[in-house]
mmCIF file with all atom_site columns, C-alpha atoms in Angstrom:
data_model
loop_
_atom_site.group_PDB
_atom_site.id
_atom_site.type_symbol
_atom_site.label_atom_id
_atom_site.label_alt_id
_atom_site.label_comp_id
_atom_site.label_asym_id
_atom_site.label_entity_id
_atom_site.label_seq_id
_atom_site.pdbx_PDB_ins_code
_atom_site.Cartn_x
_atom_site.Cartn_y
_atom_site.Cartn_z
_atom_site.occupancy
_atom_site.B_iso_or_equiv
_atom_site.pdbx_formal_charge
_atom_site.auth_seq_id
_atom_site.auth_comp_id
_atom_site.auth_asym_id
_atom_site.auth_atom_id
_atom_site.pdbx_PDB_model_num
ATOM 1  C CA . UNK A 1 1  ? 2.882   -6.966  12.595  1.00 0.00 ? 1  UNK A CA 1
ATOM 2  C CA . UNK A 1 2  ? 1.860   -5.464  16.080  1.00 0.00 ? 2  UNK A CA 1
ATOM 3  C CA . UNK A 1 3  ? -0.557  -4.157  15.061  1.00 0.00 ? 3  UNK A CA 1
ATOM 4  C CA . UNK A 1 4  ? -2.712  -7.260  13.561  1.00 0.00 ? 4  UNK A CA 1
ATOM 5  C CA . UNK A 1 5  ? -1.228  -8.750  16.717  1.00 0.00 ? 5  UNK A CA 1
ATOM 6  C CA . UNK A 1 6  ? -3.182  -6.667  18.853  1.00 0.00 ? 6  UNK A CA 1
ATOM 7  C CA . UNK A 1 7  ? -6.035  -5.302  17.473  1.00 0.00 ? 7  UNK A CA 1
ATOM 8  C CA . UNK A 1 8  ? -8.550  -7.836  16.521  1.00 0.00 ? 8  UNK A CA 1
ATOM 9  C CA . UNK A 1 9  ? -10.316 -5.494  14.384  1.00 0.00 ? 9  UNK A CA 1
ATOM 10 C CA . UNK A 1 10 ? -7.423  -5.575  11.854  1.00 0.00 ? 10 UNK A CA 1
ATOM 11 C CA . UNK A 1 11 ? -6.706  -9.672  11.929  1.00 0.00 ? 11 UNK A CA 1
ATOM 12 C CA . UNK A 1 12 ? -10.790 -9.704  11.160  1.00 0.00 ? 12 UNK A CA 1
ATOM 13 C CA . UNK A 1 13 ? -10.041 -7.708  8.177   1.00 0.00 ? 13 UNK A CA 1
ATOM 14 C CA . UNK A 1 14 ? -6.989  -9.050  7.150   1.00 0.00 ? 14 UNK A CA 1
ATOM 15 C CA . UNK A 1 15 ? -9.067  -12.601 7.388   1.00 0.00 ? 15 UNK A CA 1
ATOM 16 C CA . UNK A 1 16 ? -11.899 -10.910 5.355   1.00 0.00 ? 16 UNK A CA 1
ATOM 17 C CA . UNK A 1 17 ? -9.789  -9.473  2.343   1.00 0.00 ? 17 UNK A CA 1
ATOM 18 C CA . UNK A 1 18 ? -10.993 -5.950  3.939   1.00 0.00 ? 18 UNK A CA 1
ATOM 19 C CA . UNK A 1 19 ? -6.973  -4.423  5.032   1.00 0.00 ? 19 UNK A CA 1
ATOM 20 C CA . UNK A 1 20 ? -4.437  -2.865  3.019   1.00 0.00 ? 20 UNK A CA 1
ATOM 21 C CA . UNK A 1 21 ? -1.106  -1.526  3.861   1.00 0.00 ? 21 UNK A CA 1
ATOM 22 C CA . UNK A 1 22 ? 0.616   1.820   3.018   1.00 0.00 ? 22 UNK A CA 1
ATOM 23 C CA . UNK A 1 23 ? 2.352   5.000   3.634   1.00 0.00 ? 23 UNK A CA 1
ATOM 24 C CA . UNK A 1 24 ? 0.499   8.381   3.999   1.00 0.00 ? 24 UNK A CA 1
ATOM 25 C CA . UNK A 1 25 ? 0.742   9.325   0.596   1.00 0.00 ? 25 UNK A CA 1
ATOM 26 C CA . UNK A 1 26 ? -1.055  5.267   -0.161  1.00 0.00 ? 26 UNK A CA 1
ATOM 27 C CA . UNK A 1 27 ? -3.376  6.573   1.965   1.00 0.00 ? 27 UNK A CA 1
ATOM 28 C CA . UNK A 1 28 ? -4.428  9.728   0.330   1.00 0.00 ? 28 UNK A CA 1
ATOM 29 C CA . UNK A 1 29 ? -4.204  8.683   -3.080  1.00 0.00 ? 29 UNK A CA 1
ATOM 30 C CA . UNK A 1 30 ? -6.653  5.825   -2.405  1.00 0.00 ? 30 UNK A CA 1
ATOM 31 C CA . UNK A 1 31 ? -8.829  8.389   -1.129  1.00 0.00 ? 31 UNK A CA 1
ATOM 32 C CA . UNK A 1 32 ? -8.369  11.131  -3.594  1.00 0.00 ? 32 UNK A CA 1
ATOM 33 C CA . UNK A 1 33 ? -9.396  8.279   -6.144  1.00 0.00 ? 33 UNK A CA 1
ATOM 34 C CA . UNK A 1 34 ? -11.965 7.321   -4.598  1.00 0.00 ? 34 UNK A CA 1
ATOM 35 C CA . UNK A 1 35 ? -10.467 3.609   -3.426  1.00 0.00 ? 35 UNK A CA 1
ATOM 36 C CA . UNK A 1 36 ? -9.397  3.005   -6.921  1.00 0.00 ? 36 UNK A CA 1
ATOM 37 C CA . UNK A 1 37 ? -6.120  2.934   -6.792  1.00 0.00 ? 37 UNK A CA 1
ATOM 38 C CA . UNK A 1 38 ? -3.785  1.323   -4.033  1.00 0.00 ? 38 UNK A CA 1
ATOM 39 C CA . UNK A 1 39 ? -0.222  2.314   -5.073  1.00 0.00 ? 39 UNK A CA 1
ATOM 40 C CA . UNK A 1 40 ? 2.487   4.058   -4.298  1.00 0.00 ? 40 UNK A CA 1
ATOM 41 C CA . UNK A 1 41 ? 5.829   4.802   -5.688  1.00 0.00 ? 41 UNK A CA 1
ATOM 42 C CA . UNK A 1 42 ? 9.817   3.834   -4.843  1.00 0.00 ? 42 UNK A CA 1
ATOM 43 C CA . UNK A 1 43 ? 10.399  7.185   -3.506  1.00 0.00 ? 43 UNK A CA 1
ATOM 44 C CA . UNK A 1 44 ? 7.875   5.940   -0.460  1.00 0.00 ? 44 UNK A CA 1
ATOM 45 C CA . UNK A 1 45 ? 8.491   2.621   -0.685  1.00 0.00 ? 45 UNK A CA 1
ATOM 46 C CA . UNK A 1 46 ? 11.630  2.408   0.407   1.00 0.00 ? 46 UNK A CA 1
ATOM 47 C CA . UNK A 1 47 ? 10.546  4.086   3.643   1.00 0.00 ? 47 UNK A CA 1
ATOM 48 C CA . UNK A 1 48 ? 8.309   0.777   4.474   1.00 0.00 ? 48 UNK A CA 1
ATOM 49 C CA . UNK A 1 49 ? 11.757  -1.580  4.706   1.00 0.00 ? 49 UNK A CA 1
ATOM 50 C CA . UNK A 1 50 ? 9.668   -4.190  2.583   1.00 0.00 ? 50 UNK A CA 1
ATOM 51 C CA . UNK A 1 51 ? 10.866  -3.883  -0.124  1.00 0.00 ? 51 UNK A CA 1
ATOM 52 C CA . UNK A 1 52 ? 13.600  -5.125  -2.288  1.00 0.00 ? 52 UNK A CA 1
ATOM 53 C CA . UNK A 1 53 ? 15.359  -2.454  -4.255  1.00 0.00 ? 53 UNK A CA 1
ATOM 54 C CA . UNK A 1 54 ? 17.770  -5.315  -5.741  1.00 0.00 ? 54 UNK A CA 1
ATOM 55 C CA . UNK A 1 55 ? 14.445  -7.480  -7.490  1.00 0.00 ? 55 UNK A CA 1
ATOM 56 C CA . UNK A 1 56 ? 12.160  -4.351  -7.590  1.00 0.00 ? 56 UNK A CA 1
ATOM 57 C CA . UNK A 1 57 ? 9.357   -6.423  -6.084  1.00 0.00 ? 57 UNK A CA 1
ATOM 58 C CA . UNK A 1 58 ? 8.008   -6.608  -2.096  1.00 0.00 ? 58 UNK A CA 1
ATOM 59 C CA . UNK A 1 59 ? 10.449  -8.656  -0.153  1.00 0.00 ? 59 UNK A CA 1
ATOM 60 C CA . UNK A 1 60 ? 9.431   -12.235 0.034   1.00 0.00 ? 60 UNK A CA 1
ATOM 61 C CA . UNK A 1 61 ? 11.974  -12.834 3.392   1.00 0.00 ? 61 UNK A CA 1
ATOM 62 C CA . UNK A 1 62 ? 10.844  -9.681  5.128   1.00 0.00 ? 62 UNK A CA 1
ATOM 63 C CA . UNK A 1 63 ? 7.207   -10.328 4.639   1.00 0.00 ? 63 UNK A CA 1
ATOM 64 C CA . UNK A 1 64 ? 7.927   -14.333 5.909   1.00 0.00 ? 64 UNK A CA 1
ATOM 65 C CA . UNK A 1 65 ? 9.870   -12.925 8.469   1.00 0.00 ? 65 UNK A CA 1
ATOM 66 C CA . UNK A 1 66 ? 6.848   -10.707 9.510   1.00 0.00 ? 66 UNK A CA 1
ATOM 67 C CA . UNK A 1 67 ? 4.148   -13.334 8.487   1.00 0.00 ? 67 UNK A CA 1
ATOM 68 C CA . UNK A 1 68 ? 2.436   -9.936  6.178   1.00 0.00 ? 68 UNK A CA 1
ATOM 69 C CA . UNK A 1 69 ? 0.385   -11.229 3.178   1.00 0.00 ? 69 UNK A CA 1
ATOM 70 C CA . UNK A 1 70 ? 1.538   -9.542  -0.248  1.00 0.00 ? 70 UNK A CA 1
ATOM 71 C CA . UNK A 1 71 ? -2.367  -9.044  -0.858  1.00 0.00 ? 71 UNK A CA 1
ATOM 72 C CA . UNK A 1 72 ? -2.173  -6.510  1.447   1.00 0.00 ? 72 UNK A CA 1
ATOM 73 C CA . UNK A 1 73 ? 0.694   -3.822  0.114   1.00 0.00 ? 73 UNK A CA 1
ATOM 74 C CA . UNK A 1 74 ? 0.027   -1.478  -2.773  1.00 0.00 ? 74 UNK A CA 1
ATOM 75 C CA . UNK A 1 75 ? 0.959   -1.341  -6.067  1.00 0.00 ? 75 UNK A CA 1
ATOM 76 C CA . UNK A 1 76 ? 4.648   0.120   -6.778  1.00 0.00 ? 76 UNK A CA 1
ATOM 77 C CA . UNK A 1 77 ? 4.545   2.362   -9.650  1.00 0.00 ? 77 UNK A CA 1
ATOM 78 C CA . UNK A 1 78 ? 7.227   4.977   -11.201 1.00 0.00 ? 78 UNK A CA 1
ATOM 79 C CA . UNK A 1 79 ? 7.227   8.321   -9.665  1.00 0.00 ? 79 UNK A CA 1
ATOM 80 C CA . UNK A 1 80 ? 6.293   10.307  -12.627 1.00 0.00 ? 80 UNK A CA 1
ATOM 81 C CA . UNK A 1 81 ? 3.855   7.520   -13.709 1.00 0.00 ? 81 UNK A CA 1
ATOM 82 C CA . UNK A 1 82 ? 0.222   7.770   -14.037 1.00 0.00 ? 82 UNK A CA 1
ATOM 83 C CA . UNK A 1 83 ? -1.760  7.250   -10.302 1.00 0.00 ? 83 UNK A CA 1
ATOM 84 C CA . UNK A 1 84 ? -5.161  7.488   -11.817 1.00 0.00 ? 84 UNK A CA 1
ATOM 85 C CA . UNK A 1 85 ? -7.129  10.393  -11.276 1.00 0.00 ? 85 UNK A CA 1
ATOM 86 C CA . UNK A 1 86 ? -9.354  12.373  -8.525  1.00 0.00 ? 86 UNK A CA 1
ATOM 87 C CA . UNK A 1 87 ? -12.824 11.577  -7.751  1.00 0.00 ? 87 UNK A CA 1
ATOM 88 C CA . UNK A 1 88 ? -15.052 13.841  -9.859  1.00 0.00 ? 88 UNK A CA 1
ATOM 89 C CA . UNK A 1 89 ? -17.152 15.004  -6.870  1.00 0.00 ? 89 UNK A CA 1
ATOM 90 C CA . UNK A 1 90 ? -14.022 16.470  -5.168  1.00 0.00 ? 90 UNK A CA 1
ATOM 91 C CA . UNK A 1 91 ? -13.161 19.448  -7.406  1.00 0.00 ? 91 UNK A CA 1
ATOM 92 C CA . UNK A 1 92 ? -15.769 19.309  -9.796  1.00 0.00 ? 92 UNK A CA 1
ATOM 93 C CA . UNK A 1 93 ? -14.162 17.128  -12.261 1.00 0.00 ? 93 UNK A CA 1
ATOM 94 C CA . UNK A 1 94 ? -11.628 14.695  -12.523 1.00 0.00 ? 94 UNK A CA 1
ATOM 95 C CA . UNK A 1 95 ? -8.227  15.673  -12.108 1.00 0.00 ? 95 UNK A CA 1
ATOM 96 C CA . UNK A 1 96 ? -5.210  13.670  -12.894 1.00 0.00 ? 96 UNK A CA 1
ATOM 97 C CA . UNK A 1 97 ? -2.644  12.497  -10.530 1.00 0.00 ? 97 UNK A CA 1
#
């Protein structure tokens, strides 16, 4: 929350639908995919201390508690699921992740 506290830049984009949270590995896969997938899995997840292990969902009281939108955090998705795959212009053609 800090940080949409104190960088207007990021409370603009929040406001404009133009933010997303997520870990490093959020991070890379949305770019690796070319910003077609936001996701991450409950290996990672549980490093954010948003999320409820107990409903399997984002926590409703921490993200109150914070005042963080839902709109904003990525998809969870099981470990060995499918994450989409690589943008063809990366390696030539797509590769799955």
């Amino acid at each position: 929350r800090w940080a949409l506290d104190n960088f207007p830049e990021m409370s603009n984009a929040l406001a404009d639908g133009d933010l997303l949270f997520g870990t490093t590995e959020t991070w890379l896969l949305w770019k690796l995919t070319g910003g077609r997938v936001h996701a991450t899995d409950y290996s990672n997840v549980s490093a954010t201390g948003l999320y409820d292990f107990y409903t399997l969902d984002w926590s409703w009281l921490v993200l109150r508690i914070l005042r963080l939108p839902r709109s904003i955090l990525p998809e969870v998705r099981d470990t060995a699921g499918d994450f989409g795959e690589t943008e063809p212009s990366l390696f030539g053609s797509p590769i799955p992740i």
